[in-house]
């Protein structure tokens, strides 16, 4: 089972490997810099080499780099699009340096331009990027609040159809649940995966963000809960983890640290749900 968590790169990106092992993970996700500011990655070659070597020796992989929160692919604003392109290009180059396979990004918000124009903008922004060989951009599903895109599978398919890039998809279980896909039952998970296959195509699904939700399906509220302890619950989480079409994909946790439970508890919880199914 490929499972891990989003871990820190404090004191050097190479330390992320040990942190992943500490929580029981064998794959995972990182930020290369603070996600809340326009500051690109700063990774020296020694750190990169240590990261690559430790990953190859101790993890199954893959790693994902999560792009900065400020990136907005769908924006109609030229200045924000330019900053988003620069930020994403820096992340792609960092992924190439680190030997990381995926760079994960949200579509962002169309801020009044409309869904179709927003998808056009997102594809245009993505097509401006120089994606290194061996690196793939994953578009992440969204909870769908306001003018944000990615809550509907049709949005994900729309940008794949429009873009010339070889894009993949990362499904966030909490986001898709909040957007209205009922993942709380085995039947609901089966229906959602079938719909994804019909609308987007399972061949494009490359990873999951495995998060339970503190809020009900269809609320568009993005707040993560511990695996099996939120509104998705044990049945839904187990159905996702054991579904034959997706069980071999990497599952990356972005669960909270609260109630005395952290990533280690959630990694173990996910494994237990799968083993006991």
mmCIF file with all atom_site columns, C-alpha atoms in Angstrom, residues 138-217:
data_model
loop_
_atom_site.group_PDB
_atom_site.id
_atom_site.type_symbol
_atom_site.label_atom_id
_atom_site.label_alt_id
_atom_site.label_comp_id
_atom_site.label_asym_id
_atom_site.label_entity_id
_atom_site.label_seq_id
_atom_site.pdbx_PDB_ins_code
_atom_site.Cartn_x
_atom_site.Cartn_y
_atom_site.Cartn_z
_atom_site.occupancy
_atom_site.B_iso_or_equiv
_atom_site.pdbx_formal_charge
_atom_site.auth_seq_id
_atom_site.auth_comp_id
_atom_site.auth_asym_id
_atom_site.auth_atom_id
_atom_site.pdbx_PDB_model_num
ATOM 1  C CA . UNK A 1 138 ? -1.556  16.921 -11.244 1.00 0.00 ? 138 UNK A CA 1
ATOM 2  C CA . UNK A 1 139 ? -4.695  19.055 -11.129 1.00 0.00 ? 139 UNK A CA 1
ATOM 3  C CA . UNK A 1 140 ? -6.357  18.636 -7.740  1.00 0.00 ? 140 UNK A CA 1
ATOM 4  C CA . UNK A 1 141 ? -10.085 18.396 -7.136  1.00 0.00 ? 141 UNK A CA 1
ATOM 5  C CA . UNK A 1 142 ? -11.604 21.204 -5.075  1.00 0.00 ? 142 UNK A CA 1
ATOM 6  C CA . UNK A 1 143 ? -14.400 21.667 -2.551  1.00 0.00 ? 143 UNK A CA 1
ATOM 7  C CA . UNK A 1 144 ? -16.037 24.051 -5.007  1.00 0.00 ? 144 UNK A CA 1
ATOM 8  C CA . UNK A 1 145 ? -16.821 27.108 -2.897  1.00 0.00 ? 145 UNK A CA 1
ATOM 9  C CA . UNK A 1 146 ? -17.441 30.491 -4.533  1.00 0.00 ? 146 UNK A CA 1
ATOM 10 C CA . UNK A 1 147 ? -15.949 30.759 -8.012  1.00 0.00 ? 147 UNK A CA 1
ATOM 11 C CA . UNK A 1 148 ? -13.315 28.077 -7.414  1.00 0.00 ? 148 UNK A CA 1
ATOM 12 C CA . UNK A 1 149 ? -13.021 25.470 -10.138 1.00 0.00 ? 149 UNK A CA 1
ATOM 13 C CA . UNK A 1 150 ? -12.378 21.765 -9.706  1.00 0.00 ? 150 UNK A CA 1
ATOM 14 C CA . UNK A 1 151 ? -15.352 20.820 -7.575  1.00 0.00 ? 151 UNK A CA 1
ATOM 15 C CA . UNK A 1 152 ? -17.025 19.101 -10.507 1.00 0.00 ? 152 UNK A CA 1
ATOM 16 C CA . UNK A 1 153 ? -15.397 16.264 -12.430 1.00 0.00 ? 153 UNK A CA 1
ATOM 17 C CA . UNK A 1 154 ? -16.443 18.128 -15.579 1.00 0.00 ? 154 UNK A CA 1
ATOM 18 C CA . UNK A 1 155 ? -14.058 20.953 -14.620 1.00 0.00 ? 155 UNK A CA 1
ATOM 19 C CA . UNK A 1 156 ? -11.175 18.490 -14.376 1.00 0.00 ? 156 UNK A CA 1
ATOM 20 C CA . UNK A 1 157 ? -12.071 16.946 -17.717 1.00 0.00 ? 157 UNK A CA 1
ATOM 21 C CA . UNK A 1 158 ? -12.462 20.413 -19.203 1.00 0.00 ? 158 UNK A CA 1
ATOM 22 C CA . UNK A 1 159 ? -8.932  21.510 -18.443 1.00 0.00 ? 159 UNK A CA 1
ATOM 23 C CA . UNK A 1 160 ? -7.494  18.164 -19.577 1.00 0.00 ? 160 UNK A CA 1
ATOM 24 C CA . UNK A 1 161 ? -9.318  18.569 -22.882 1.00 0.00 ? 161 UNK A CA 1
ATOM 25 C CA . UNK A 1 162 ? -8.171  22.155 -23.347 1.00 0.00 ? 162 UNK A CA 1
ATOM 26 C CA . UNK A 1 163 ? -4.525  21.842 -22.351 1.00 0.00 ? 163 UNK A CA 1
ATOM 27 C CA . UNK A 1 164 ? -1.697  20.578 -24.512 1.00 0.00 ? 164 UNK A CA 1
ATOM 28 C CA . UNK A 1 165 ? 0.137   19.337 -21.411 1.00 0.00 ? 165 UNK A CA 1
ATOM 29 C CA . UNK A 1 166 ? 0.077   15.701 -20.309 1.00 0.00 ? 166 UNK A CA 1
ATOM 30 C CA . UNK A 1 167 ? -1.884  16.361 -17.128 1.00 0.00 ? 167 UNK A CA 1
ATOM 31 C CA . UNK A 1 168 ? -2.924  13.989 -14.383 1.00 0.00 ? 168 UNK A CA 1
ATOM 32 C CA . UNK A 1 169 ? -5.482  14.300 -11.598 1.00 0.00 ? 169 UNK A CA 1
ATOM 33 C CA . UNK A 1 170 ? -5.188  14.142 -7.819  1.00 0.00 ? 170 UNK A CA 1
ATOM 34 C CA . UNK A 1 171 ? -8.521  13.515 -6.088  1.00 0.00 ? 171 UNK A CA 1
ATOM 35 C CA . UNK A 1 172 ? -8.863  14.934 -2.596  1.00 0.00 ? 172 UNK A CA 1
ATOM 36 C CA . UNK A 1 173 ? -11.494 12.828 -0.837  1.00 0.00 ? 173 UNK A CA 1
ATOM 37 C CA . UNK A 1 174 ? -12.571 15.613 1.544   1.00 0.00 ? 174 UNK A CA 1
ATOM 38 C CA . UNK A 1 175 ? -12.812 18.117 -1.299  1.00 0.00 ? 175 UNK A CA 1
ATOM 39 C CA . UNK A 1 176 ? -14.838 15.853 -3.569  1.00 0.00 ? 176 UNK A CA 1
ATOM 40 C CA . UNK A 1 177 ? -17.123 14.923 -0.668  1.00 0.00 ? 177 UNK A CA 1
ATOM 41 C CA . UNK A 1 178 ? -17.671 18.595 0.205   1.00 0.00 ? 178 UNK A CA 1
ATOM 42 C CA . UNK A 1 179 ? -18.352 19.318 -3.474  1.00 0.00 ? 179 UNK A CA 1
ATOM 43 C CA . UNK A 1 180 ? -21.238 16.864 -3.467  1.00 0.00 ? 180 UNK A CA 1
ATOM 44 C CA . UNK A 1 181 ? -19.841 13.425 -4.297  1.00 0.00 ? 181 UNK A CA 1
ATOM 45 C CA . UNK A 1 182 ? -21.166 11.156 -1.542  1.00 0.00 ? 182 UNK A CA 1
ATOM 46 C CA . UNK A 1 183 ? -18.182 9.038  -0.549  1.00 0.00 ? 183 UNK A CA 1
ATOM 47 C CA . UNK A 1 184 ? -19.632 7.943  2.797   1.00 0.00 ? 184 UNK A CA 1
ATOM 48 C CA . UNK A 1 185 ? -20.875 4.543  1.608   1.00 0.00 ? 185 UNK A CA 1
ATOM 49 C CA . UNK A 1 186 ? -19.486 1.730  -0.497  1.00 0.00 ? 186 UNK A CA 1
ATOM 50 C CA . UNK A 1 187 ? -22.221 2.335  -3.070  1.00 0.00 ? 187 UNK A CA 1
ATOM 51 C CA . UNK A 1 188 ? -21.443 6.060  -3.119  1.00 0.00 ? 188 UNK A CA 1
ATOM 52 C CA . UNK A 1 189 ? -17.747 5.453  -3.668  1.00 0.00 ? 189 UNK A CA 1
ATOM 53 C CA . UNK A 1 190 ? -18.496 3.007  -6.465  1.00 0.00 ? 190 UNK A CA 1
ATOM 54 C CA . UNK A 1 191 ? -20.798 5.540  -8.135  1.00 0.00 ? 191 UNK A CA 1
ATOM 55 C CA . UNK A 1 192 ? -18.285 8.374  -7.804  1.00 0.00 ? 192 UNK A CA 1
ATOM 56 C CA . UNK A 1 193 ? -15.420 6.345  -9.246  1.00 0.00 ? 193 UNK A CA 1
ATOM 57 C CA . UNK A 1 194 ? -17.623 5.180  -12.115 1.00 0.00 ? 194 UNK A CA 1
ATOM 58 C CA . UNK A 1 195 ? -18.637 8.795  -12.794 1.00 0.00 ? 195 UNK A CA 1
ATOM 59 C CA . UNK A 1 196 ? -15.008 9.927  -12.693 1.00 0.00 ? 196 UNK A CA 1
ATOM 60 C CA . UNK A 1 197 ? -14.132 7.216  -15.191 1.00 0.00 ? 197 UNK A CA 1
ATOM 61 C CA . UNK A 1 198 ? -16.980 8.258  -17.489 1.00 0.00 ? 198 UNK A CA 1
ATOM 62 C CA . UNK A 1 199 ? -16.265 12.000 -17.297 1.00 0.00 ? 199 UNK A CA 1
ATOM 63 C CA . UNK A 1 200 ? -12.482 12.196 -16.904 1.00 0.00 ? 200 UNK A CA 1
ATOM 64 C CA . UNK A 1 201 ? -11.054 8.708  -17.332 1.00 0.00 ? 201 UNK A CA 1
ATOM 65 C CA . UNK A 1 202 ? -9.376  6.658  -14.612 1.00 0.00 ? 202 UNK A CA 1
ATOM 66 C CA . UNK A 1 203 ? -6.197  6.548  -16.680 1.00 0.00 ? 203 UNK A CA 1
ATOM 67 C CA . UNK A 1 204 ? -5.663  10.194 -15.685 1.00 0.00 ? 204 UNK A CA 1
ATOM 68 C CA . UNK A 1 205 ? -6.023  9.570  -11.932 1.00 0.00 ? 205 UNK A CA 1
ATOM 69 C CA . UNK A 1 206 ? -2.531  9.435  -10.444 1.00 0.00 ? 206 UNK A CA 1
ATOM 70 C CA . UNK A 1 207 ? -2.918  10.078 -6.697  1.00 0.00 ? 207 UNK A CA 1
ATOM 71 C CA . UNK A 1 208 ? -5.298  10.697 -3.813  1.00 0.00 ? 208 UNK A CA 1
ATOM 72 C CA . UNK A 1 209 ? -5.243  13.164 -0.973  1.00 0.00 ? 209 UNK A CA 1
ATOM 73 C CA . UNK A 1 210 ? -6.803  10.925 1.666   1.00 0.00 ? 210 UNK A CA 1
ATOM 74 C CA . UNK A 1 211 ? -8.708  13.183 4.053   1.00 0.00 ? 211 UNK A CA 1
ATOM 75 C CA . UNK A 1 212 ? -11.951 12.747 5.944   1.00 0.00 ? 212 UNK A CA 1
ATOM 76 C CA . UNK A 1 213 ? -14.286 15.743 6.172   1.00 0.00 ? 213 UNK A CA 1
ATOM 77 C CA . UNK A 1 214 ? -15.612 17.654 9.170   1.00 0.00 ? 214 UNK A CA 1
ATOM 78 C CA . UNK A 1 215 ? -18.598 18.809 7.125   1.00 0.00 ? 215 UNK A CA 1
ATOM 79 C CA . UNK A 1 216 ? -21.412 17.122 5.252   1.00 0.00 ? 216 UNK A CA 1
ATOM 80 C CA . UNK A 1 217 ? -21.392 16.306 1.556   1.00 0.00 ? 217 UNK A CA 1
#
